[in-house]
GROMACS .gro file of C-alpha atoms in nm:
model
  126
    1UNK     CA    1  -1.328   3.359   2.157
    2UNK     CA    2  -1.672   3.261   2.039
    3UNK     CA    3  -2.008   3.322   2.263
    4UNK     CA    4  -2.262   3.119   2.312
    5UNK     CA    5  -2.594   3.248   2.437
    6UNK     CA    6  -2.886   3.075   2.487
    7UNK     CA    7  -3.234   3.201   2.577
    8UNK     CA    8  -3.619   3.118   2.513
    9UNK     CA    9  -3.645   2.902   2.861
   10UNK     CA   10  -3.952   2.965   3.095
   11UNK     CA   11  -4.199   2.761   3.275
   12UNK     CA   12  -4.413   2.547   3.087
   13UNK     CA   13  -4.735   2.268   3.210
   14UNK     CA   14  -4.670   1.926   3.110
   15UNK     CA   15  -4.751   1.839   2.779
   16UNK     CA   16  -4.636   2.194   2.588
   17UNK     CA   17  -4.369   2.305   2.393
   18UNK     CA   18  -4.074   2.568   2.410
   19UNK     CA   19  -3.837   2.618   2.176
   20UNK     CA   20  -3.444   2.709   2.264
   21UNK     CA   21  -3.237   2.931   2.080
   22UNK     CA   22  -2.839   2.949   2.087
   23UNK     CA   23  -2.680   3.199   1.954
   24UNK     CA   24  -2.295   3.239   1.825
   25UNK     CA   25  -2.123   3.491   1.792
   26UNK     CA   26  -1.886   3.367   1.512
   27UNK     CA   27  -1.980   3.101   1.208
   28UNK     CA   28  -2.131   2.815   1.321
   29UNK     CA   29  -2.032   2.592   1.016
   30UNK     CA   30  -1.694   2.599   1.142
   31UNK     CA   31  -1.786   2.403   1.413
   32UNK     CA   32  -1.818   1.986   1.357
   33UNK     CA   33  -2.078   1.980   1.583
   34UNK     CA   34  -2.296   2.176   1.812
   35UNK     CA   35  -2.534   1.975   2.121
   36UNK     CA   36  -2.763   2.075   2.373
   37UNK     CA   37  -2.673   1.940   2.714
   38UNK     CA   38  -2.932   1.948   3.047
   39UNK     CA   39  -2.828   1.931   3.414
   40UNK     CA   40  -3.043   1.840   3.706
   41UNK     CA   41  -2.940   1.951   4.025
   42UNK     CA   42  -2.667   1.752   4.170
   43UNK     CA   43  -2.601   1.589   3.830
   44UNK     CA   44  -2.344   1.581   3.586
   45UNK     CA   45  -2.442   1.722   3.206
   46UNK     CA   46  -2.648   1.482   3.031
   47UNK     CA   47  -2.645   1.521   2.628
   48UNK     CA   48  -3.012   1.624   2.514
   49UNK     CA   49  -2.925   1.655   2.087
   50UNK     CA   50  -2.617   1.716   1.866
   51UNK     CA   51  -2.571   1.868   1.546
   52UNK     CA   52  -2.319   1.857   1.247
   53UNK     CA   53  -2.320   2.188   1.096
   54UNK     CA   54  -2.126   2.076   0.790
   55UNK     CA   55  -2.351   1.796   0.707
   56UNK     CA   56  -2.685   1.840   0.912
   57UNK     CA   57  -2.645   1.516   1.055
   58UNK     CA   58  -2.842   1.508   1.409
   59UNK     CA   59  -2.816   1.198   1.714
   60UNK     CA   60  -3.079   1.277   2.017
   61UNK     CA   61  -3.069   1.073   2.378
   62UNK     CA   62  -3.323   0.781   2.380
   63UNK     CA   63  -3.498   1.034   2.686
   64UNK     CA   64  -3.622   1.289   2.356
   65UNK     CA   65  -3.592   1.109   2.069
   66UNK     CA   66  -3.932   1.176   1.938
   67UNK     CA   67  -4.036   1.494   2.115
   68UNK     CA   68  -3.695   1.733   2.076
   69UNK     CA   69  -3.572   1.859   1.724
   70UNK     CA   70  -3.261   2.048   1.672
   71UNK     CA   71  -3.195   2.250   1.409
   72UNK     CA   72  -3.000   2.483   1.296
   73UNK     CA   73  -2.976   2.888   1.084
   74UNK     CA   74  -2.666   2.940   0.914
   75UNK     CA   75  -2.755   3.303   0.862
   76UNK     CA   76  -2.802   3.355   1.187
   77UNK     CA   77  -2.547   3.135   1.302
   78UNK     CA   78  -2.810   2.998   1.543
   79UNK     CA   79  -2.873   2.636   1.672
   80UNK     CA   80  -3.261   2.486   1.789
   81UNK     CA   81  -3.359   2.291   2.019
   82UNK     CA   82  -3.770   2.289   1.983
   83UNK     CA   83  -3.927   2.110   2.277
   84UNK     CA   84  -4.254   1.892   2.299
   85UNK     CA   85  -4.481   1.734   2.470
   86UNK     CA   86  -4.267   1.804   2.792
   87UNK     CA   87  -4.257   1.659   3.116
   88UNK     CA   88  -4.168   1.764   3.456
   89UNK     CA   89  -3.825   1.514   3.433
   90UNK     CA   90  -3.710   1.733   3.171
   91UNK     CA   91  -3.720   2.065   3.404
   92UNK     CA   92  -3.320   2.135   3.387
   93UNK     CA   93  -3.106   2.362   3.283
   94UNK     CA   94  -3.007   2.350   2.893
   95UNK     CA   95  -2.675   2.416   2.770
   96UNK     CA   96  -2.542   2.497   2.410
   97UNK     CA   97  -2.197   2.378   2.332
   98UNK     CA   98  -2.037   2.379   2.044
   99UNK     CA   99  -1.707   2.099   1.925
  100UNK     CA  100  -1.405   2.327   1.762
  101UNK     CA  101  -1.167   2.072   1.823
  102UNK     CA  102  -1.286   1.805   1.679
  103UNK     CA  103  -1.349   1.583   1.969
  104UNK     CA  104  -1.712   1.492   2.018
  105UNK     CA  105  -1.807   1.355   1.656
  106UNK     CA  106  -2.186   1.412   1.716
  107UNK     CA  107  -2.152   1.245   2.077
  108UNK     CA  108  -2.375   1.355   2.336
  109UNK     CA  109  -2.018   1.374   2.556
  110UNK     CA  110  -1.955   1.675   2.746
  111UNK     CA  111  -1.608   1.593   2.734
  112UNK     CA  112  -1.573   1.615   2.347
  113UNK     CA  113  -1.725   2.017   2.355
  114UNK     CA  114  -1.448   2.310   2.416
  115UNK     CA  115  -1.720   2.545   2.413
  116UNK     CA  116  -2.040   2.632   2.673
  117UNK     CA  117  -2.307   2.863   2.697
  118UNK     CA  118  -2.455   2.967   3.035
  119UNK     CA  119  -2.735   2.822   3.036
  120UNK     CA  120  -3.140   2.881   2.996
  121UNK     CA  121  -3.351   2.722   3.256
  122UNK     CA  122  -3.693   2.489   3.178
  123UNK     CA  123  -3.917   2.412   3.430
  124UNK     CA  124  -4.201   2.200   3.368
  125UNK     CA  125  -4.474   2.210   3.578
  126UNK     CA  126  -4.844   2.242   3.668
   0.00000   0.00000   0.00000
């Protein structure tokens, strides 16, 4: 089965950037498409960005479009997410998922992905 790890979360002041990396342990162009997924506490996921490895075809949520840019390495069969100008509302944690199944079709719903990384927290604060 195929890992997902994320990491490059941290504490940031309002205003800055991070950037989140996912990693996968097998070939990410075999997926049809790849997101990145937040959760407040006491929320369900909400879908941040989504990716279509084959094509490069990216959707965002109305909440980022503008400030968030995913992206993706095929060499290093590694997804972006690079963050800016953040705010304390986006403090969550950020999930990579990834569609194998065919399900999602670039749609930021958590129901379409079959696979989940753990998670990488953001908190935005001064």
């Amino acid at each position: 089965q195929v890992q997902l790890v994320e990491s490059g979360g941290g504490s940031v002041q309002p205003g800055g950037s991070l950037r989140l990396s996912c990693a996968a342990s097998g070939h990410i162009v075999g997926y049809y498409s790849m997101a990145w997924f937040r959760q407040f506490p006491g929320k369900a996921r909400e879908g941040v960005a989504a990716i279509r490895p084959g094509g490069g075809d990216t959707y965002y949520s109305d909440a980022v479009k503008g400030r968030f840019t995913i992206s993706l390495d095929y060499a290093k069969n590694t997804i972006y997410l690079q963050m800016n100008s953040l705010k304390p509302a986006d403090t969550a944690m950020y999930y990579c998922a990834a569609d194998g199944l065919n399900l999602a079709n670039l749609r930021l719903d958590a129901a379409g992905y079959d696979e989940w990384g753990r998670g990488t927290q953001v908190t935005v604060s001064s």
